[in-house]
Coordinates of C-alpha atoms in Angstrom, one line a residue:
Chain A
M1 CA 0.0 0.0 0.0
T2 CA 2.6 2.5 1.2
D3 CA 4.8 1.4 -1.6
T4 CA 2.5 2.5 -4.4
T5 CA 2.1 6.0 -2.9
R6 CA 5.8 6.2 -2.5
K7 CA 6.5 5.3 -6.1
A8 CA 4.0 7.8 -7.3
A9 CA 5.6 10.5 -5.2
R10 CA 9.1 9.7 -6.3
P11 CA 9.2 11.5 -9.7
V12 CA 8.2 14.7 -7.8
S13 CA 11.3 14.4 -5.6
Q14 CA 13.5 14.2 -8.6
A15 CA 11.8 17.0 -10.5
A16 CA 11.8 19.4 -7.5
P17 CA 15.3 20.7 -7.7
A18 CA 14.8 21.7 -11.4
G19 CA 11.7 23.6 -10.6
P20 CA 11.5 27.1 -9.0
A21 CA 13.5 26.2 -6.0
P22 CA 14.3 28.7 -3.3
P23 CA 17.6 30.6 -3.8
S24 CA 19.6 28.7 -1.1
A25 CA 18.9 25.3 -2.8
A26 CA 19.6 26.6 -6.3
R27 CA 22.9 28.1 -5.3
R28 CA 24.0 24.8 -3.7
P29 CA 26.6 23.2 -6.0
R30 CA 25.4 20.1 -7.8
R31 CA 28.3 18.1 -6.5
W32 CA 27.1 18.6 -3.0
R33 CA 24.0 16.7 -3.6
G34 CA 25.9 13.6 -4.6
V35 CA 28.0 13.7 -1.5
T36 CA 25.1 14.0 1.0
P37 CA 24.1 10.3 1.1
W38 CA 27.7 9.3 1.6
L39 CA 27.9 11.5 4.7
F40 CA 25.1 9.4 6.2
L41 CA 26.7 6.2 5.1
I42 CA 30.3 6.7 6.2
A43 CA 30.0 5.3 9.7
P44 CA 27.7 2.3 8.8
L45 CA 29.9 1.4 5.8
A46 CA 33.1 1.7 7.8
L47 CA 31.7 -0.6 10.5
L48 CA 30.2 -3.0 7.9
I49 CA 33.5 -3.4 6.1
A50 CA 35.7 -3.5 9.3
F51 CA 33.6 -6.1 11.1
T52 CA 32.0 -8.1 8.3
Y53 CA 33.8 -8.0 5.0
A54 CA 37.4 -7.5 6.1
P55 CA 37.1 -10.5 8.4
I56 CA 35.7 -12.7 5.7
V57 CA 38.5 -11.8 3.3
N58 CA 41.2 -12.2 6.0
M59 CA 39.6 -15.5 7.1
V60 CA 39.9 -17.0 3.7
A61 CA 43.5 -15.8 3.5
Y62 CA 44.4 -17.2 6.9
S63 CA 42.8 -20.5 6.0
F64 CA 45.7 -21.1 3.5
T65 CA 48.4 -20.4 6.1
D66 CA 49.8 -22.0 9.2
W67 CA 49.5 -18.8 11.2
D68 CA 49.2 -19.1 15.0
G69 CA 47.4 -15.8 15.4
V70 CA 50.3 -14.1 17.3
S71 CA 53.7 -14.3 15.7
P72 CA 54.5 -12.1 12.7
E73 CA 55.6 -15.1 10.7
L74 CA 53.2 -17.0 8.7
R75 CA 53.7 -19.5 5.9
Y76 CA 51.4 -20.2 3.0
T77 CA 50.6 -23.9 3.1
G78 CA 48.1 -24.2 0.3
A79 CA 45.2 -26.4 0.9
E80 CA 46.9 -28.2 3.8
N81 CA 44.4 -27.0 6.4
Y82 CA 41.5 -28.1 4.4
T83 CA 43.0 -31.6 3.8
E84 CA 43.6 -31.9 7.5
L85 CA 40.1 -30.9 8.2
F86 CA 38.6 -33.5 6.0
T87 CA 41.0 -36.3 6.7
R88 CA 41.2 -36.1 10.5
P89 CA 37.9 -37.6 11.4
E90 CA 37.8 -36.2 14.9
L91 CA 37.8 -32.7 13.5
F92 CA 34.8 -33.4 11.3
E93 CA 33.0 -35.5 13.9
V94 CA 31.6 -32.4 15.5
F95 CA 29.1 -32.1 12.7
F96 CA 27.4 -35.2 13.9
V97 CA 26.6 -33.4 17.1
S98 CA 24.6 -31.0 15.0
G99 CA 22.4 -33.9 14.1
Y100 CA 20.9 -33.9 17.6
Y101 CA 20.1 -30.2 17.4
L102 CA 18.6 -30.7 14.0
A103 CA 16.4 -33.4 15.2
A104 CA 15.5 -31.2 18.2
S105 CA 14.5 -28.4 15.9
V106 CA 12.0 -30.7 14.2
V107 CA 10.3 -31.2 17.6
Q108 CA 10.6 -27.5 18.3
I109 CA 9.0 -26.3 15.1
G110 CA 6.2 -28.9 15.5
A111 CA 5.5 -28.0 19.1
A112 CA 5.6 -24.3 18.3
L113 CA 3.2 -24.7 15.4
Y114 CA 0.8 -26.7 17.6
F115 CA 0.9 -24.1 20.4
A116 CA 0.6 -21.2 18.1
T117 CA -2.4 -22.7 16.4
V118 CA -4.1 -23.6 19.7
L119 CA -3.5 -20.2 21.2
S120 CA -4.7 -18.2 18.3
F121 CA -8.2 -19.4 19.0
N122 CA -10.2 -18.6 22.1
V123 CA -8.5 -20.2 25.1
R124 CA -8.7 -19.2 28.7
F125 CA -5.6 -17.6 30.2
R126 CA -4.3 -17.2 26.6
N127 CA -2.0 -14.3 27.5
F128 CA -0.6 -16.2 30.4
F129 CA 0.2 -19.2 28.3
K130 CA 1.7 -17.0 25.6
G131 CA 4.0 -15.3 28.1
V132 CA 5.1 -18.6 29.7
L133 CA 5.9 -20.2 26.3
F134 CA 7.8 -17.1 25.1
F135 CA 9.7 -16.1 28.2
P136 CA 12.5 -18.7 28.1
Y137 CA 13.7 -17.1 24.8
L138 CA 14.4 -13.9 26.7
I139 CA 16.5 -15.5 29.5
N140 CA 20.2 -15.1 29.6
G141 CA 22.0 -18.1 28.1
V142 CA 24.4 -18.5 31.0
A143 CA 21.5 -18.5 33.5
I144 CA 19.8 -21.1 31.4
G145 CA 22.9 -23.2 31.4
F146 CA 23.1 -23.1 35.2
V147 CA 19.4 -23.8 35.6
F148 CA 19.7 -26.9 33.5
L149 CA 23.0 -28.0 35.0
Y150 CA 21.1 -28.2 38.2
F151 CA 18.2 -29.8 36.5
F152 CA 20.3 -32.7 35.1
Q153 CA 22.5 -33.1 38.1
D154 CA 22.7 -36.3 40.1
G155 CA 19.8 -35.9 42.6
G156 CA 18.9 -32.6 40.8
T157 CA 15.5 -31.4 39.6
L158 CA 14.9 -34.2 37.1
D159 CA 15.9 -37.0 39.4
A160 CA 13.7 -35.5 42.1
I161 CA 10.7 -35.4 39.7
L162 CA 11.3 -38.9 38.5
S163 CA 11.5 -40.2 42.0
L164 CA 8.0 -38.8 42.6
F165 CA 6.8 -41.2 40.0
G166 CA 8.7 -44.1 41.6
H167 CA 11.7 -44.0 39.2
D168 CA 14.5 -44.5 41.7
G169 CA 18.1 -44.0 41.4
D170 CA 20.3 -41.1 40.4
R171 CA 21.3 -41.0 36.8
S172 CA 24.1 -38.9 35.4
W173 CA 22.2 -37.4 32.5
L174 CA 25.3 -35.6 31.2
G175 CA 27.5 -38.7 31.6
T176 CA 27.4 -40.4 28.3
P177 CA 27.6 -38.8 24.9
T178 CA 24.2 -39.8 23.7
S179 CA 22.2 -38.8 26.8
A180 CA 24.3 -35.7 27.2
N181 CA 23.6 -34.6 23.7
V182 CA 19.9 -35.4 23.9
S183 CA 19.7 -33.5 27.2
L184 CA 21.5 -30.4 25.7
A185 CA 19.3 -30.5 22.6
G186 CA 16.3 -30.6 24.9
V187 CA 17.6 -27.5 26.6
S188 CA 17.9 -25.9 23.2
V189 CA 14.2 -26.7 22.5
W190 CA 13.2 -25.3 25.9
R191 CA 15.1 -22.1 25.1
Y192 CA 14.1 -21.4 21.5
L193 CA 10.6 -22.8 21.2
G194 CA 9.3 -19.4 22.2
L195 CA 10.8 -17.6 19.2
N196 CA 9.2 -19.9 16.7
F197 CA 6.0 -19.8 18.6
V198 CA 5.7 -16.0 18.5
L199 CA 6.7 -15.9 14.9
F200 CA 4.0 -18.4 14.0
L201 CA 1.5 -16.7 16.2
G202 CA 2.1 -13.4 14.5
A203 CA 1.7 -14.9 11.1
I204 CA -1.5 -16.8 12.0
Q205 CA -3.0 -13.6 13.4
S206 CA -2.4 -11.8 10.2
I207 CA -4.7 -14.2 8.4
P208 CA -8.1 -12.5 8.1
G209 CA -10.6 -13.8 10.6
E210 CA -13.4 -14.1 8.0
L211 CA -11.6 -17.0 6.4
Y212 CA -12.1 -19.1 9.5
E213 CA -15.7 -18.1 9.8
A214 CA -16.4 -19.0 6.2
A215 CA -14.6 -22.3 6.7
E216 CA -16.6 -23.0 9.8
L217 CA -19.8 -22.3 7.9
D218 CA -18.7 -24.8 5.3
G219 CA -18.3 -27.3 8.1
A220 CA -14.5 -27.5 8.1
N221 CA -13.1 -28.9 11.4
R222 CA -10.0 -27.5 13.2
W223 CA -7.6 -29.8 11.3
Q224 CA -9.0 -28.8 7.9
Q225 CA -8.8 -25.2 8.9
F226 CA -5.2 -25.7 9.9
R227 CA -4.4 -27.6 6.7
H228 CA -6.1 -25.3 4.2
I229 CA -6.0 -21.9 5.8
I230 CA -3.2 -21.6 8.4
A231 CA -0.5 -23.7 6.8
P232 CA -0.5 -21.9 3.5
G233 CA -0.9 -18.6 5.3
I234 CA 2.3 -18.9 7.3
R235 CA 4.5 -20.6 4.7
P236 CA 7.1 -17.8 4.5
V237 CA 7.6 -17.7 8.3
L238 CA 7.7 -21.5 8.3
S239 CA 10.5 -21.6 5.8
L240 CA 12.3 -18.9 7.6
S241 CA 12.2 -21.0 10.8
V242 CA 13.5 -24.0 9.0
I243 CA 16.5 -22.1 7.6
L244 CA 17.1 -20.5 11.0
S245 CA 17.1 -23.9 12.7
V246 CA 19.5 -25.4 10.2
S247 CA 22.0 -22.7 10.5
G248 CA 21.4 -22.5 14.2
S249 CA 22.0 -26.3 14.6
L250 CA 25.3 -25.9 12.8
S251 CA 26.5 -23.0 14.9
V252 CA 25.5 -24.2 18.4
F253 CA 27.8 -22.7 21.0
E254 CA 26.5 -21.3 24.2
I255 CA 24.5 -24.0 26.0
P256 CA 27.0 -26.9 25.5
Y257 CA 30.0 -24.6 26.2
I258 CA 28.5 -23.3 29.4
M259 CA 27.1 -26.7 30.6
T260 CA 29.7 -29.2 29.7
G261 CA 32.6 -27.2 28.1
G262 CA 32.3 -29.6 25.2
A263 CA 33.1 -32.7 27.3
T264 CA 31.6 -36.2 26.8
G265 CA 31.1 -35.9 23.1
T266 CA 29.1 -32.6 23.2
E267 CA 31.6 -30.5 21.4
T268 CA 30.1 -28.6 18.5
F269 CA 31.7 -27.1 15.5
V270 CA 31.9 -23.6 17.0
I271 CA 33.3 -24.8 20.3
Q272 CA 36.0 -26.6 18.4
T273 CA 36.8 -23.6 16.3
V274 CA 37.0 -21.3 19.3
K275 CA 39.3 -23.8 21.0
L276 CA 41.5 -24.2 18.0
A277 CA 41.8 -20.5 17.5
F278 CA 42.1 -19.2 21.0
Q279 CA 43.5 -22.1 23.1
F280 CA 45.7 -23.9 20.7
N281 CA 46.6 -20.9 18.6
K282 CA 45.8 -22.6 15.3
T283 CA 44.4 -19.6 13.6
G284 CA 45.0 -21.1 10.2
L285 CA 43.2 -24.3 10.8
A286 CA 40.4 -22.6 12.7
S287 CA 39.9 -20.2 9.8
A288 CA 39.7 -23.1 7.4
A289 CA 37.1 -24.7 9.6
A290 CA 35.1 -21.4 9.8
V291 CA 35.2 -21.1 6.0
V292 CA 33.8 -24.6 5.7
L293 CA 31.0 -23.7 8.1
L294 CA 30.3 -20.4 6.4
L295 CA 30.1 -22.2 3.0
I296 CA 27.7 -24.8 4.4
I297 CA 25.4 -22.2 5.8
L298 CA 25.4 -20.2 2.7
A299 CA 24.7 -23.3 0.6
V300 CA 21.8 -24.2 2.9
T301 CA 20.4 -20.7 2.6
W302 CA 20.7 -20.7 -1.1
V303 CA 19.0 -24.1 -1.5
Q304 CA 16.2 -22.9 0.7
R305 CA 15.8 -19.7 -1.4
R306 CA 15.6 -21.8 -4.5
L307 CA 13.0 -24.2 -3.0
V308 CA 10.8 -21.6 -1.4
P309 CA 11.2 -18.3 -3.3
D310 CA 10.5 -15.5 -0.9
D311 CA 8.2 -13.1 -2.6
K312 CA 8.5 -10.6 0.2
V313 CA 12.0 -9.5 -0.6
D314 CA 11.5 -5.9 -1.8
L315 CA 14.4 -4.1 -0.4
V316 CA 15.3 -2.0 -3.4
Chain B
M15 CA -20.4 -32.5 21.6
T16 CA -18.5 -34.8 23.9
R17 CA -15.7 -35.2 21.4
R18 CA -15.3 -31.5 21.4
A19 CA -15.1 -31.5 25.1
V20 CA -12.5 -34.2 25.1
A21 CA -10.4 -32.3 22.6
R22 CA -10.7 -29.1 24.6
A23 CA -9.6 -30.9 27.7
L24 CA -6.6 -32.3 25.9
V25 CA -5.6 -28.9 24.7
Y26 CA -5.7 -27.5 28.2
L27 CA -3.8 -30.5 29.4
S28 CA -1.0 -29.8 26.9
L29 CA -0.9 -26.2 27.8
V30 CA -0.6 -27.0 31.5
L31 CA 2.1 -29.5 30.8
A32 CA 4.1 -27.0 28.8
T33 CA 3.7 -24.5 31.6
L34 CA 5.1 -27.0 34.0
V35 CA 8.0 -27.8 31.7
V36 CA 8.9 -24.1 31.4
L37 CA 8.3 -23.1 35.0
L38 CA 9.5 -26.1 37.0
P39 CA 13.3 -25.8 36.3
L40 CA 13.1 -22.1 37.1
T41 CA 11.1 -22.5 40.3
V42 CA 13.4 -25.2 41.6
V43 CA 16.4 -22.9 41.0
F44 CA 14.5 -20.1 42.8
L45 CA 13.8 -22.4 45.8
T46 CA 17.4 -23.5 45.8
S47 CA 18.6 -19.9 45.9
L48 CA 16.8 -19.5 49.2
K49 CA 18.3 -22.5 50.9
T50 CA 21.3 -22.3 53.3
S51 CA 24.4 -24.4 52.5
G52 CA 23.5 -26.5 55.5
E53 CA 20.1 -27.4 54.0
M54 CA 21.8 -28.2 50.7
A55 CA 24.2 -30.6 52.5
D56 CA 21.3 -32.4 54.2
D57 CA 20.2 -33.4 50.7
G58 CA 16.5 -33.2 51.2
G59 CA 16.1 -33.3 47.4
A60 CA 15.8 -30.6 44.9
L61 CA 12.0 -30.2 45.3
T62 CA 11.9 -29.4 49.0
L63 CA 11.0 -26.0 50.2
P64 CA 13.6 -23.8 51.9
D65 CA 13.3 -23.6 55.7
D66 CA 13.3 -19.9 55.7
P67 CA 11.6 -18.4 52.6
L68 CA 13.1 -15.0 53.3
N69 CA 16.8 -16.2 53.4
F70 CA 18.4 -13.8 51.0
G71 CA 21.9 -14.4 52.2
N72 CA 22.9 -16.2 49.0
Y73 CA 21.8 -13.1 47.0
V74 CA 24.1 -11.0 49.1
T75 CA 27.0 -13.4 48.5
A76 CA 26.3 -13.7 44.8
F77 CA 26.0 -10.0 44.4
Q78 CA 29.2 -9.1 46.3
D79 CA 31.5 -12.0 45.7
G80 CA 30.3 -12.5 42.2
R81 CA 31.0 -8.8 41.5
M82 CA 27.5 -8.4 40.0
L83 CA 27.4 -4.6 40.7
S84 CA 30.3 -3.9 38.3
A85 CA 28.8 -6.5 35.9
F86 CA 25.5 -4.6 35.8
G87 CA 27.4 -1.4 35.4
N88 CA 29.4 -2.6 32.5
T89 CA 26.4 -4.1 30.8
A90 CA 24.5 -0.8 31.3
V91 CA 27.3 1.2 29.6
I92 CA 27.5 -1.2 26.7
L93 CA 23.7 -1.3 26.4
V94 CA 23.3 2.5 26.2
V95 CA 26.2 3.2 23.9
A96 CA 25.6 0.2 21.5
I97 CA 21.9 0.8 21.3
G98 CA 22.2 4.5 20.8
G99 CA 24.8 3.8 18.1
T100 CA 22.6 1.2 16.4
V101 CA 19.6 3.5 16.3
L102 CA 21.6 6.3 14.8
I103 CA 23.5 4.2 12.3
G104 CA 20.5 2.2 11.3
S105 CA 18.2 5.1 10.8
M106 CA 20.9 7.1 8.9
T107 CA 21.6 4.2 6.6
A108 CA 17.9 3.7 5.9
Y109 CA 17.4 7.4 5.2
A110 CA 20.4 7.6 2.9
I111 CA 19.4 4.4 1.0
D112 CA 15.7 5.2 0.7
R113 CA 15.7 8.9 0.0
F114 CA 18.7 9.4 -2.3
R115 CA 19.5 8.1 -5.7
F116 CA 23.3 8.0 -6.0
R117 CA 25.9 6.0 -7.8
F118 CA 26.7 2.6 -6.2
R119 CA 23.4 2.7 -4.3
K120 CA 22.6 -0.8 -5.4
L121 CA 26.1 -2.0 -4.4
V122 CA 25.7 -0.5 -0.9
L123 CA 22.4 -2.2 -0.5
A124 CA 23.8 -5.5 -1.7
L125 CA 26.6 -5.2 0.8
F126 CA 24.2 -4.9 3.6
L127 CA 22.0 -7.6 2.2
V128 CA 24.8 -10.2 1.8
A129 CA 26.1 -9.4 5.2
A130 CA 22.8 -10.5 6.7
L131 CA 23.5 -14.0 5.4
V132 CA 26.9 -14.3 7.2
P133 CA 26.4 -15.6 10.7
G134 CA 28.6 -13.8 13.2
V135 CA 30.0 -16.9 14.9
T136 CA 31.7 -18.1 11.7
T137 CA 33.8 -15.0 11.1
Q138 CA 34.9 -14.4 14.8
V139 CA 38.3 -15.9 14.3
A140 CA 39.3 -13.2 11.8
T141 CA 37.2 -10.5 13.4
F142 CA 39.2 -11.1 16.6
Q143 CA 42.4 -10.1 14.7
I144 CA 40.8 -6.9 13.5
V145 CA 39.5 -5.9 16.9
N146 CA 42.9 -6.6 18.3
S147 CA 44.7 -4.6 15.7
L148 CA 42.4 -1.6 16.4
G149 CA 43.5 -1.8 20.0
M150 CA 40.0 -2.5 21.2
F151 CA 40.7 -6.0 22.6
D152 CA 39.9 -6.2 26.3
S153 CA 38.0 -2.9 26.5
L154 CA 34.3 -2.0 26.5
W155 CA 34.8 -0.7 22.9
A156 CA 35.1 -4.2 21.4
P157 CA 31.6 -5.3 22.2
I158 CA 30.2 -1.8 21.5
A159 CA 31.7 -1.6 18.1
L160 CA 30.8 -5.2 17.2
Y161 CA 27.1 -4.7 18.3
M162 CA 26.8 -1.5 16.3
G163 CA 28.7 -2.8 13.2
T164 CA 26.9 -6.1 12.7
D165 CA 23.3 -5.2 13.2
I166 CA 21.8 -5.6 9.8
V167 CA 18.4 -6.5 11.1
S168 CA 17.8 -3.1 12.6
I169 CA 18.8 -1.4 9.3
Y170 CA 16.0 -3.4 7.6
I171 CA 13.5 -2.5 10.3
F172 CA 14.3 1.2 9.8
L173 CA 14.2 0.8 6.0
Q174 CA 10.7 -0.5 6.2
F175 CA 9.6 2.4 8.3
V176 CA 11.4 5.1 6.3
R177 CA 9.6 3.9 3.2
A178 CA 6.3 4.3 4.9
I179 CA 7.0 8.0 5.5
P180 CA 5.6 10.0 2.6
V181 CA 8.3 11.8 0.6
S182 CA 6.0 14.8 0.3
L183 CA 6.9 15.6 3.9
D184 CA 10.6 15.8 3.0
E185 CA 9.7 17.9 0.0
S186 CA 7.8 20.5 1.8
A187 CA 10.6 20.8 4.4
R188 CA 13.1 21.2 1.5
I189 CA 11.0 24.0 0.0
D190 CA 11.2 25.7 3.4
G191 CA 14.9 25.6 3.1
A192 CA 15.8 22.6 5.2
N193 CA 18.9 20.6 4.1
A194 CA 19.2 16.8 4.2
F195 CA 20.4 16.7 7.8
T196 CA 17.6 18.9 9.1
V197 CA 15.1 16.7 7.2
Y198 CA 16.6 13.6 8.9
R199 CA 16.7 15.2 12.3
K200 CA 13.4 17.0 12.3
I201 CA 11.2 14.8 10.2
I202 CA 12.5 11.3 9.6
F203 CA 14.0 10.5 13.0
P204 CA 10.9 11.7 15.1
L205 CA 8.6 9.7 12.8
L206 CA 10.6 6.6 13.3
K207 CA 9.6 6.2 17.0
P208 CA 7.8 2.8 16.6
A209 CA 10.8 1.4 14.7
I210 CA 13.2 2.8 17.4
A211 CA 11.1 1.1 20.1
T212 CA 11.4 -2.2 18.2
V213 CA 15.1 -1.9 17.7
V214 CA 15.8 -0.8 21.3
I215 CA 13.8 -3.8 22.6
V216 CA 15.2 -6.5 20.3
K217 CA 18.8 -5.2 20.5
G218 CA 18.6 -4.6 24.2
I219 CA 17.6 -8.2 24.9
N220 CA 20.3 -9.5 22.6
V221 CA 23.0 -7.3 24.2
Y222 CA 21.9 -8.1 27.7
N223 CA 22.0 -11.8 27.1
D224 CA 25.0 -12.1 24.8
F225 CA 27.8 -14.3 26.1
Y226 CA 30.0 -15.1 23.1
I227 CA 31.3 -11.6 22.3
P228 CA 32.1 -10.4 25.8
F229 CA 33.6 -13.8 26.6
L230 CA 36.0 -13.6 23.7
Y231 CA 36.8 -10.0 23.8
M232 CA 36.8 -9.0 27.4
P233 CA 38.7 -11.5 29.5
S234 CA 39.6 -9.1 32.3
E235 CA 37.6 -9.7 35.4
D236 CA 36.9 -5.9 35.8
L237 CA 35.2 -5.9 32.4
G238 CA 32.7 -8.7 33.3
V239 CA 29.2 -8.2 31.9
I240 CA 26.4 -10.1 33.5
S241 CA 26.8 -13.1 31.2
T242 CA 30.5 -13.5 31.8
S243 CA 30.4 -12.6 35.5
L244 CA 27.7 -15.2 36.0
F245 CA 29.8 -17.7 34.0
R246 CA 32.7 -17.2 36.4
F247 CA 30.5 -18.5 39.2
K248 CA 31.5 -21.9 38.0
G249 CA 34.9 -21.5 39.5
P250 CA 34.8 -20.1 43.0
F251 CA 31.3 -21.3 43.9
G252 CA 31.9 -24.7 42.3
A253 CA 29.4 -26.9 44.0
H254 CA 27.6 -24.2 45.9
W255 CA 24.4 -24.5 44.1
E256 CA 22.6 -22.1 46.4
T257 CA 24.9 -19.2 45.4
I258 CA 24.9 -20.1 41.7
S259 CA 21.1 -20.3 41.8
A260 CA 21.0 -16.9 43.4
G261 CA 23.2 -15.5 40.7
A262 CA 21.1 -16.9 38.0
I263 CA 17.9 -15.5 39.5
L264 CA 19.6 -12.1 39.9
V265 CA 20.2 -12.1 36.2
I266 CA 16.8 -13.4 35.2
V267 CA 14.7 -11.0 37.4
P268 CA 15.4 -7.8 35.3
T269 CA 14.4 -9.6 32.2
L270 CA 11.2 -10.8 33.8
I271 CA 10.3 -7.3 34.9
V272 CA 11.0 -5.8 31.5
F273 CA 9.0 -8.6 29.9
L274 CA 6.0 -8.1 32.2
V275 CA 6.0 -4.4 31.7
L276 CA 6.6 -4.3 27.9
Q277 CA 5.0 -7.6 26.9
R278 CA 3.1 -6.4 23.9
F279 CA 5.9 -4.4 22.5
I280 CA 8.3 -7.3 22.9
Y281 CA 6.1 -9.7 20.9
N282 CA 5.7 -7.1 18.2
G283 CA 9.4 -6.4 18.2
F284 CA 10.3 -10.0 17.7
T285 CA 7.8 -10.7 15.0
R286 CA 9.0 -7.6 13.2
G287 CA 12.7 -8.1 13.9
A288 CA 13.0 -11.7 13.0
T289 CA 11.0 -11.9 9.8
K290 CA 12.8 -9.1 8.0

């Protein structure tokens, strides 16, 4: 709506300086007008280049060296880092950990979709439930880490709850790789469900209410309404959530780092990269790893864009 | 009719269950924060109530020994400067891109667009070297600069709003003799209030909760923000779960208050911030 009015107004803006402009504007040199936008853009562009583009370029350059990040000496080693990355299985194994988080995001999106649908209809205490489901997303990651360290501890919250139901015995939930990763992925669902939920809720509420009324008159039940009205209506947000969960699952860091420090097979790609770069001073190898991760994420994004073209991209 | 009733009951059951899953871990930590170390040693189980529900001793310990005061101070400085900077930078960028037709405009836009696809965590190894060479490592400037410089989302939010402001407003101001800066300051910026509220909320929550950047760039203990100071509880308080719990609750409470007060804006902020 606003877009059409804007386009209509645009030619006026370009024609204006040519018209009978006030003296001050007329006297202003033509050159000056070309400079003005750049005055606004100096700071943002400087920051963008310094903290996004320069690092990318440097990172690719480092990835072909054996630099330790400190010494002035660095040697070009060609593709050695990449060969090391792909031939030492323990370096690449961390990607399997992402599988747990990927599986968890399926659960997460499913649950978020369910709760968003349920709570967009008339339900008692709706705002309370909305708040409760969303709130974890706002909590500090370190605090969440501690809450769940206590939750999974021997004799902690979970064991105490299970003993109420007669399940005796303390279990070390973070003790074996599988149960540790499942537990951590569970924490990630607990933490991020709220974001998906709120996004879905917003999308569902932007669907005009008459559609449901019409469907109800036609005798459609809740499932049919979901299938034929809600699901198509929220497709853009749904595909955004899928892409966010894939790239999120590949770049998990906080929760496992805070809770286990990457022990018992919970090390993720980012934890490994951070350790390589900042503990073992292998900047070259860490950069190569980061380049691989970046390429994977860009590839996933690209595939997603091809599969589900986003018709809402109208930035220009 | 009965089938509907059963379905309704199941819906409520699922909602209550979800509420328990969310609130129980938090409640238990809250209860733990009120227990004495003696009670913790007795091992009455995690679900027992504290003997004295008004025992705030652990909060005092956490606040003082955990250096939470300086942590909240540092966080506040970073929040104010980084958010102020983000608002200025985002709105200026949006104004320049939307209201001017200049050479390389498409390129500038593309640079911002592509940057949105690059996740921050992947480039941190190299970003670290740049921050270091600029002499900002281990100072409050490192997170401030990084939060301001990498926030593409807020630029998009501002762009959406600048577009909605009719150009005729700029034009009439121009005819009255206003230059580009006056137009930005007197017309565009004040009309961006809803967008500014969105950016302040979304950005504020991100900055308050971020762990990765302060952890990497500010190792000094004096420069602890709430995330990193809380993380350091792992060392000295090791197995003192009552103190760690108090620290965690101290960090969560401000978020809870802000959430309860600004609920509606926060929901809107996130739907707007994340989809664009």
